[in-house]
């Protein structure tokens, strides 16, 4: 009887070589570079791990496959994240980060990446932006219908799944979203908060569908404010709406998802969304098609959920 030779344990392999970070989001750079800060690995996935500080602040170490995002430190090597375990310490020093027993991450050459797109550039081309939004509503959203008849509710298309087993969740989402849009149209901050509370945390995963939808909606409101330049009392300031949404979502969802929602409230987005925001002011249809495809490919449903919320903002703004 032959005895199989056990595979080497990746936890004890010689991975203590330097891994260079290529970029660090400016949103988390201060936290990442804080000397002698002791953090902990909160969750681990194939291409990323999420790190949390004692005060609840957090960032993500990600592979180049995922790329830049509002909370991301991007690494230039495809190291298996399996060498990292939940609960591993993350210690910062004058050289960079030491993660668990395996990784030394060098930060000295990492560029700062601004997660906030150039929304201001959209103001010069308001009609082009509106035309591209109309194209997205008419061509992209119905591709992943929420209901059997997506044309009845195009602003929810693609969100919250499409399987029959999801119908109860979809019904709750529909009611919460309608309440949110009505509250926004009526400039009712309190009801925006209560509607956001009903929507936040709805759906499975670390970033539930309801949170992704809310994030997209806040981004859409920001774009709408940019191209319409509201100076009077007819529209609520995006900062006030974002604060109400975050207050409603607090204690309703995961802390990681809340961090992403807070980033979206500030206009901070992933690289895929930067491409979409940039493409909105381009009269050529190719960039908007390509960017929409990038957004829809994010996660199992996250991209579709967020895009659905984004489009709903223009219904509310109209």
Short mmCIF file of C-alpha atoms in Angstrom, two decimals:
data_model
loop_
_atom_site.label_atom_id
_atom_site.label_comp_id
_atom_site.label_asym_id
_atom_site.label_seq_id
_atom_site.Cartn_x
_atom_site.Cartn_y
_atom_site.Cartn_z
CA UNK A 1 0.00 0.00 0.00
CA UNK A 2 1.52 3.27 -1.08
CA UNK A 3 1.31 6.26 1.17
CA UNK A 4 0.37 9.49 -0.66
CA UNK A 5 2.73 12.36 -0.21
CA UNK A 6 0.82 15.29 1.29
CA UNK A 7 0.67 18.50 -0.67
CA UNK A 8 2.72 21.34 0.78
CA UNK A 9 0.73 23.56 3.09
CA UNK A 10 0.49 26.99 1.43
CA UNK A 11 0.46 28.57 4.88
CA UNK A 12 4.05 27.43 5.39
CA UNK A 13 5.42 27.94 1.89
CA UNK A 14 8.16 30.48 1.32
CA UNK A 15 5.93 33.38 0.33
CA UNK A 16 7.60 35.97 2.53
CA UNK A 17 9.05 37.65 -0.53
CA UNK A 18 8.08 41.20 -1.34
CA UNK A 19 4.86 41.73 -3.26
CA UNK A 20 4.63 45.22 -4.68
CA UNK A 21 1.39 47.15 -4.53
CA UNK A 22 0.79 49.03 -7.77
CA UNK A 23 -1.90 51.40 -6.53
CA UNK A 24 -3.71 52.47 -3.38
CA UNK A 25 -7.04 54.27 -3.35
CA UNK A 26 -6.70 57.74 -1.88
CA UNK A 27 -9.81 56.98 0.18
CA UNK A 28 -7.92 54.40 2.25
CA UNK A 29 -4.28 55.44 1.72
CA UNK A 30 -3.94 57.10 5.13
CA UNK A 31 -5.24 53.97 6.86
CA UNK A 32 -3.00 51.68 4.81
CA UNK A 33 0.13 53.74 5.53
CA UNK A 34 -0.62 54.41 9.20
CA UNK A 35 2.54 53.27 11.05
CA UNK A 36 2.31 50.50 13.61
CA UNK A 37 -1.37 49.95 12.86
CA UNK A 38 -2.59 46.45 13.73
CA UNK A 39 -5.46 45.21 11.59
CA UNK A 40 -7.12 41.85 10.97
CA UNK A 41 -8.13 39.88 7.89
CA UNK A 42 -11.93 39.87 7.90
CA UNK A 43 -12.72 37.75 4.82
CA UNK A 44 -10.81 35.97 2.05
CA UNK A 45 -11.76 35.24 -1.56
CA UNK A 46 -10.02 33.94 -4.67
CA UNK A 47 -8.66 37.34 -5.72
CA UNK A 48 -9.04 39.50 -2.63
CA UNK A 49 -9.04 39.73 1.12
CA UNK A 50 -10.72 42.36 3.25
CA UNK A 51 -8.92 43.93 6.19
CA UNK A 52 -10.51 45.70 9.15
CA UNK A 53 -9.03 48.07 11.74
CA UNK A 54 -9.99 48.11 15.43
CA UNK A 55 -12.15 51.20 14.84
CA UNK A 56 -14.07 49.53 11.99
CA UNK A 57 -12.29 51.19 9.08
CA UNK A 58 -11.42 48.75 6.32
CA UNK A 59 -9.70 48.24 3.00
CA UNK A 60 -9.21 45.41 0.50
CA UNK A 61 -6.06 43.77 -0.83
CA UNK A 62 -6.91 42.71 -4.38
CA UNK A 63 -5.28 41.17 -7.42
CA UNK A 64 -4.86 43.06 -10.67
CA UNK A 65 -7.80 41.01 -11.99
CA UNK A 66 -10.10 43.05 -9.76
CA UNK A 67 -8.18 46.30 -10.16
CA UNK A 68 -8.78 49.73 -8.71
CA UNK A 69 -11.69 50.45 -6.43
CA UNK A 70 -12.61 52.89 -3.66
CA UNK A 71 -11.25 50.64 -0.90
CA UNK A 72 -8.57 48.79 -2.85
CA UNK A 73 -4.85 48.17 -2.59
CA UNK A 74 -3.96 46.53 -5.92
CA UNK A 75 -1.15 43.94 -5.96
CA UNK A 76 0.96 43.29 -9.05
CA UNK A 77 1.24 39.53 -8.63
CA UNK A 78 -1.33 36.78 -8.87
CA UNK A 79 -0.42 35.23 -5.53
CA UNK A 80 -3.01 32.72 -4.25
CA UNK A 81 -5.02 34.35 -1.50
CA UNK A 82 -5.38 30.86 -0.01
CA UNK A 83 -2.21 31.54 1.99
CA UNK A 84 -4.22 34.11 3.94
CA UNK A 85 -6.76 33.11 6.57
CA UNK A 86 -9.57 34.93 8.33
CA UNK A 87 -8.21 36.36 11.56
CA UNK A 88 -4.64 36.75 10.30
CA UNK A 89 -2.92 39.91 11.57
CA UNK A 90 -2.02 42.72 9.18
CA UNK A 91 0.76 44.90 10.56
CA UNK A 92 2.06 48.10 8.96
CA UNK A 93 5.61 49.35 9.37
CA UNK A 94 8.04 51.62 7.53
CA UNK A 95 8.43 49.01 4.76
CA UNK A 96 4.79 48.28 4.07
CA UNK A 97 2.43 45.56 5.25
CA UNK A 98 3.07 42.15 6.73
CA UNK A 99 0.03 39.92 6.22
CA UNK A 100 -0.24 36.77 8.30
CA UNK A 101 2.84 34.56 8.06
CA UNK A 102 3.26 34.79 4.33
CA UNK A 103 3.12 38.18 2.63
CA UNK A 104 5.32 41.23 2.76
CA UNK A 105 3.60 43.94 0.70
CA UNK A 106 5.81 46.81 -0.43
CA UNK A 107 4.00 50.15 -0.72
CA UNK A 108 6.83 52.52 -1.61
CA UNK A 109 6.10 52.59 -5.34
CA UNK A 110 2.33 52.32 -5.20
CA UNK A 111 0.63 55.19 -6.99
CA UNK A 112 -2.30 57.01 -5.45
CA UNK A 113 -5.55 56.33 -7.30
CA UNK A 114 -8.46 58.76 -6.96
CA UNK A 115 -11.71 56.76 -6.79
CA UNK A 116 -13.89 59.77 -7.64
CA UNK A 117 -14.46 60.15 -11.40
CA UNK A 118 -14.45 63.54 -13.13
CA UNK A 119 -18.18 64.19 -12.84
CA UNK A 120 -17.57 67.83 -13.69
CA UNK A 121 -16.69 66.91 -17.27
CA UNK A 122 -20.27 65.79 -17.85
CA UNK A 123 -21.61 69.33 -17.40
CA UNK A 124 -20.30 70.43 -20.81
CA UNK A 125 -22.30 67.74 -22.64
CA UNK A 126 -25.68 67.44 -20.88
CA UNK A 127 -27.65 66.31 -23.93
CA UNK A 128 -25.07 63.69 -24.88
CA UNK A 129 -25.25 62.35 -21.33
CA UNK A 130 -29.05 62.23 -21.48
CA UNK A 131 -28.94 60.43 -24.82
CA UNK A 132 -26.55 57.84 -23.44
CA UNK A 133 -28.72 57.35 -20.37
CA UNK A 134 -31.72 56.82 -22.65
CA UNK A 135 -29.72 54.25 -24.61
CA UNK A 136 -28.82 52.41 -21.41
CA UNK A 137 -32.44 52.37 -20.28
CA UNK A 138 -33.68 51.15 -23.65
CA UNK A 139 -30.96 48.67 -24.58
CA UNK A 140 -29.07 47.45 -21.54
CA UNK A 141 -31.50 47.11 -18.64
CA UNK A 142 -34.02 44.78 -20.36
CA UNK A 143 -31.26 42.23 -21.04
CA UNK A 144 -31.62 40.85 -17.49
CA UNK A 145 -35.27 41.41 -16.61
CA UNK A 146 -36.46 41.45 -13.03
CA UNK A 147 -39.92 40.40 -14.16
CA UNK A 148 -41.37 38.49 -17.07
CA UNK A 149 -42.44 41.85 -18.53
CA UNK A 150 -39.44 44.12 -17.86
CA UNK A 151 -40.90 46.97 -19.88
CA UNK A 152 -43.34 47.57 -17.02
CA UNK A 153 -40.51 48.39 -14.67
CA UNK A 154 -37.36 49.06 -16.64
CA UNK A 155 -35.62 50.75 -13.73
CA UNK A 156 -35.62 47.49 -11.77
CA UNK A 157 -34.55 45.31 -14.68
CA UNK A 158 -31.54 43.19 -13.87
CA UNK A 159 -31.83 43.76 -10.16
CA UNK A 160 -32.50 41.31 -7.35
CA UNK A 161 -32.23 38.19 -9.51
CA UNK A 162 -34.78 36.76 -11.90
CA UNK A 163 -35.55 33.27 -10.58
CA UNK A 164 -39.10 32.43 -9.45
CA UNK A 165 -37.75 31.72 -5.95
CA UNK A 166 -36.76 35.39 -5.72
CA UNK A 167 -40.26 36.76 -6.28
CA UNK A 168 -40.91 37.52 -2.59
CA UNK A 169 -37.66 39.46 -2.29
CA UNK A 170 -38.38 41.22 -5.57
CA UNK A 171 -41.77 42.27 -4.26
CA UNK A 172 -40.24 43.75 -1.11
CA UNK A 173 -37.59 45.46 -3.19
CA UNK A 174 -40.18 46.93 -5.54
CA UNK A 175 -42.18 48.39 -2.68
CA UNK A 176 -39.11 49.83 -0.98
CA UNK A 177 -37.78 51.32 -4.21
CA UNK A 178 -41.11 52.93 -5.07
CA UNK A 179 -41.26 54.41 -1.57
CA UNK A 180 -37.71 55.71 -1.96
CA UNK A 181 -38.35 57.34 -5.34
CA UNK A 182 -41.58 58.92 -4.09
CA UNK A 183 -39.86 60.25 -0.98
CA UNK A 184 -37.10 61.76 -3.10
CA UNK A 185 -39.56 63.43 -5.44
CA UNK A 186 -41.34 64.91 -2.42
CA UNK A 187 -38.04 65.97 -0.83
CA UNK A 188 -38.92 63.96 2.27
CA UNK A 189 -35.60 63.14 3.94
CA UNK A 190 -37.16 61.11 6.74
CA UNK A 191 -38.98 58.81 4.33
CA UNK A 192 -35.84 58.46 2.21
CA UNK A 193 -34.15 57.11 5.34
CA UNK A 194 -36.99 54.71 6.18
CA UNK A 195 -37.19 53.43 2.59
CA UNK A 196 -33.43 52.90 2.51
CA UNK A 197 -33.72 50.92 5.74
CA UNK A 198 -36.21 48.56 4.03
CA UNK A 199 -33.92 48.11 1.04
CA UNK A 200 -30.53 47.81 2.72
CA UNK A 201 -29.37 44.27 3.35
CA UNK A 202 -31.96 42.81 0.98
CA UNK A 203 -30.45 39.82 -0.80
CA UNK A 204 -27.53 37.47 -0.13
CA UNK A 205 -23.80 38.13 -0.08
CA UNK A 206 -21.35 40.59 1.43
CA UNK A 207 -22.81 43.35 -0.75
CA UNK A 208 -26.53 42.51 -0.95
CA UNK A 209 -28.57 43.52 -3.99
CA UNK A 210 -30.41 46.23 -2.06
CA UNK A 211 -27.14 47.90 -1.12
CA UNK A 212 -25.81 47.73 -4.67
CA UNK A 213 -29.05 49.27 -5.95
CA UNK A 214 -28.82 52.11 -3.42
CA UNK A 215 -25.18 52.74 -4.36
CA UNK A 216 -26.08 53.03 -8.04
CA UNK A 217 -29.00 55.32 -7.27
CA UNK A 218 -26.78 57.72 -5.34
CA UNK A 219 -24.29 57.80 -8.22
CA UNK A 220 -27.12 58.47 -10.66
CA UNK A 221 -28.36 61.38 -8.55
CA UNK A 222 -24.86 62.84 -8.55
CA UNK A 223 -24.67 62.60 -12.35
CA UNK A 224 -28.13 64.13 -12.67
CA UNK A 225 -27.19 67.03 -10.41
CA UNK A 226 -24.05 67.61 -12.48
CA UNK A 227 -25.79 67.90 -15.84
CA UNK A 228 -28.85 69.79 -14.55
CA UNK A 229 -26.98 72.18 -12.22
CA UNK A 230 -29.84 72.64 -9.75
CA UNK A 231 -29.52 76.01 -8.02
CA UNK A 232 -32.99 76.34 -6.51
CA UNK A 233 -34.91 74.45 -3.84
CA UNK A 234 -36.42 71.91 -6.24
CA UNK A 235 -33.90 69.14 -5.63
CA UNK A 236 -32.33 67.82 -2.45
CA UNK A 237 -28.54 68.14 -2.20
CA UNK A 238 -26.86 64.82 -2.92
CA UNK A 239 -24.94 65.08 0.37
CA UNK A 240 -28.21 65.21 2.32
CA UNK A 241 -29.67 62.27 0.40
CA UNK A 242 -26.51 60.23 0.89
CA UNK A 243 -26.53 60.90 4.63
CA UNK A 244 -30.16 59.79 4.89
CA UNK A 245 -29.47 56.59 2.95
CA UNK A 246 -26.47 55.74 5.13
CA UNK A 247 -28.46 56.39 8.30
CA UNK A 248 -31.20 54.10 7.03
CA UNK A 249 -28.76 51.38 5.98
CA UNK A 250 -26.83 51.42 9.26
CA UNK A 251 -27.25 48.13 11.19
CA UNK A 252 -29.19 46.64 8.28
CA UNK A 253 -26.32 45.20 6.26
CA UNK A 254 -22.71 44.02 6.46
CA UNK A 255 -20.03 46.47 7.55
CA UNK A 256 -18.11 45.90 4.31
CA UNK A 257 -21.18 46.64 2.21
CA UNK A 258 -21.86 49.76 4.26
CA UNK A 259 -18.30 50.92 3.54
CA UNK A 260 -18.88 50.54 -0.20
CA UNK A 261 -22.22 52.34 0.11
CA UNK A 262 -20.54 55.20 1.98
CA UNK A 263 -17.97 55.42 -0.81
CA UNK A 264 -20.72 55.61 -3.43
CA UNK A 265 -22.45 58.34 -1.41
CA UNK A 266 -19.23 60.34 -1.78
CA UNK A 267 -19.08 59.55 -5.51
CA UNK A 268 -16.18 57.09 -5.12
CA UNK A 269 -16.36 54.15 -7.54
CA UNK A 270 -14.49 51.24 -9.09
CA UNK A 271 -12.56 51.48 -12.35
CA UNK A 272 -15.45 49.92 -14.31
CA UNK A 273 -17.72 52.74 -13.18
CA UNK A 274 -15.07 55.32 -14.01
CA UNK A 275 -15.22 54.00 -17.57
CA UNK A 276 -19.01 54.32 -17.61
CA UNK A 277 -19.01 57.86 -16.20
CA UNK A 278 -16.37 58.90 -18.75
CA UNK A 279 -18.32 57.29 -21.59
CA UNK A 280 -21.52 59.19 -20.76
CA UNK A 281 -20.17 62.36 -22.37
CA UNK A 282 -18.98 60.59 -25.54
CA UNK A 283 -21.32 60.85 -28.53
CA UNK A 284 -19.81 57.67 -29.99
CA UNK A 285 -21.88 54.64 -28.96
CA UNK A 286 -18.92 52.26 -28.73
CA UNK A 287 -17.51 53.49 -25.37
CA UNK A 288 -20.88 53.40 -23.59
CA UNK A 289 -21.56 49.88 -24.88
CA UNK A 290 -18.15 48.67 -23.73
CA UNK A 291 -18.39 50.37 -20.34
CA UNK A 292 -21.88 49.01 -19.70
CA UNK A 293 -20.58 45.53 -20.43
CA UNK A 294 -17.78 46.00 -17.90
CA UNK A 295 -20.23 47.12 -15.22
CA UNK A 296 -22.64 44.26 -15.87
CA UNK A 297 -19.82 41.74 -15.57
CA UNK A 298 -19.05 42.75 -11.98
CA UNK A 299 -19.96 39.96 -9.57
CA UNK A 300 -22.89 37.62 -9.96
CA UNK A 301 -25.50 40.41 -9.88
CA UNK A 302 -23.74 43.40 -8.27
CA UNK A 303 -23.11 45.19 -11.54
CA UNK A 304 -26.68 44.73 -12.77
CA UNK A 305 -28.12 45.75 -9.40
CA UNK A 306 -26.01 48.90 -9.25
CA UNK A 307 -26.75 49.84 -12.86
CA UNK A 308 -30.48 49.40 -12.23
CA UNK A 309 -30.28 51.83 -9.31
CA UNK A 310 -28.25 54.24 -11.40
CA UNK A 311 -30.92 54.33 -14.11
CA UNK A 312 -33.72 54.74 -11.58
CA UNK A 313 -32.15 58.00 -10.44
CA UNK A 314 -32.97 59.55 -13.78
CA UNK A 315 -36.59 58.51 -13.49
CA UNK A 316 -36.65 60.17 -10.06
CA UNK A 317 -34.84 63.24 -11.35
CA UNK A 318 -37.10 63.61 -14.31
#
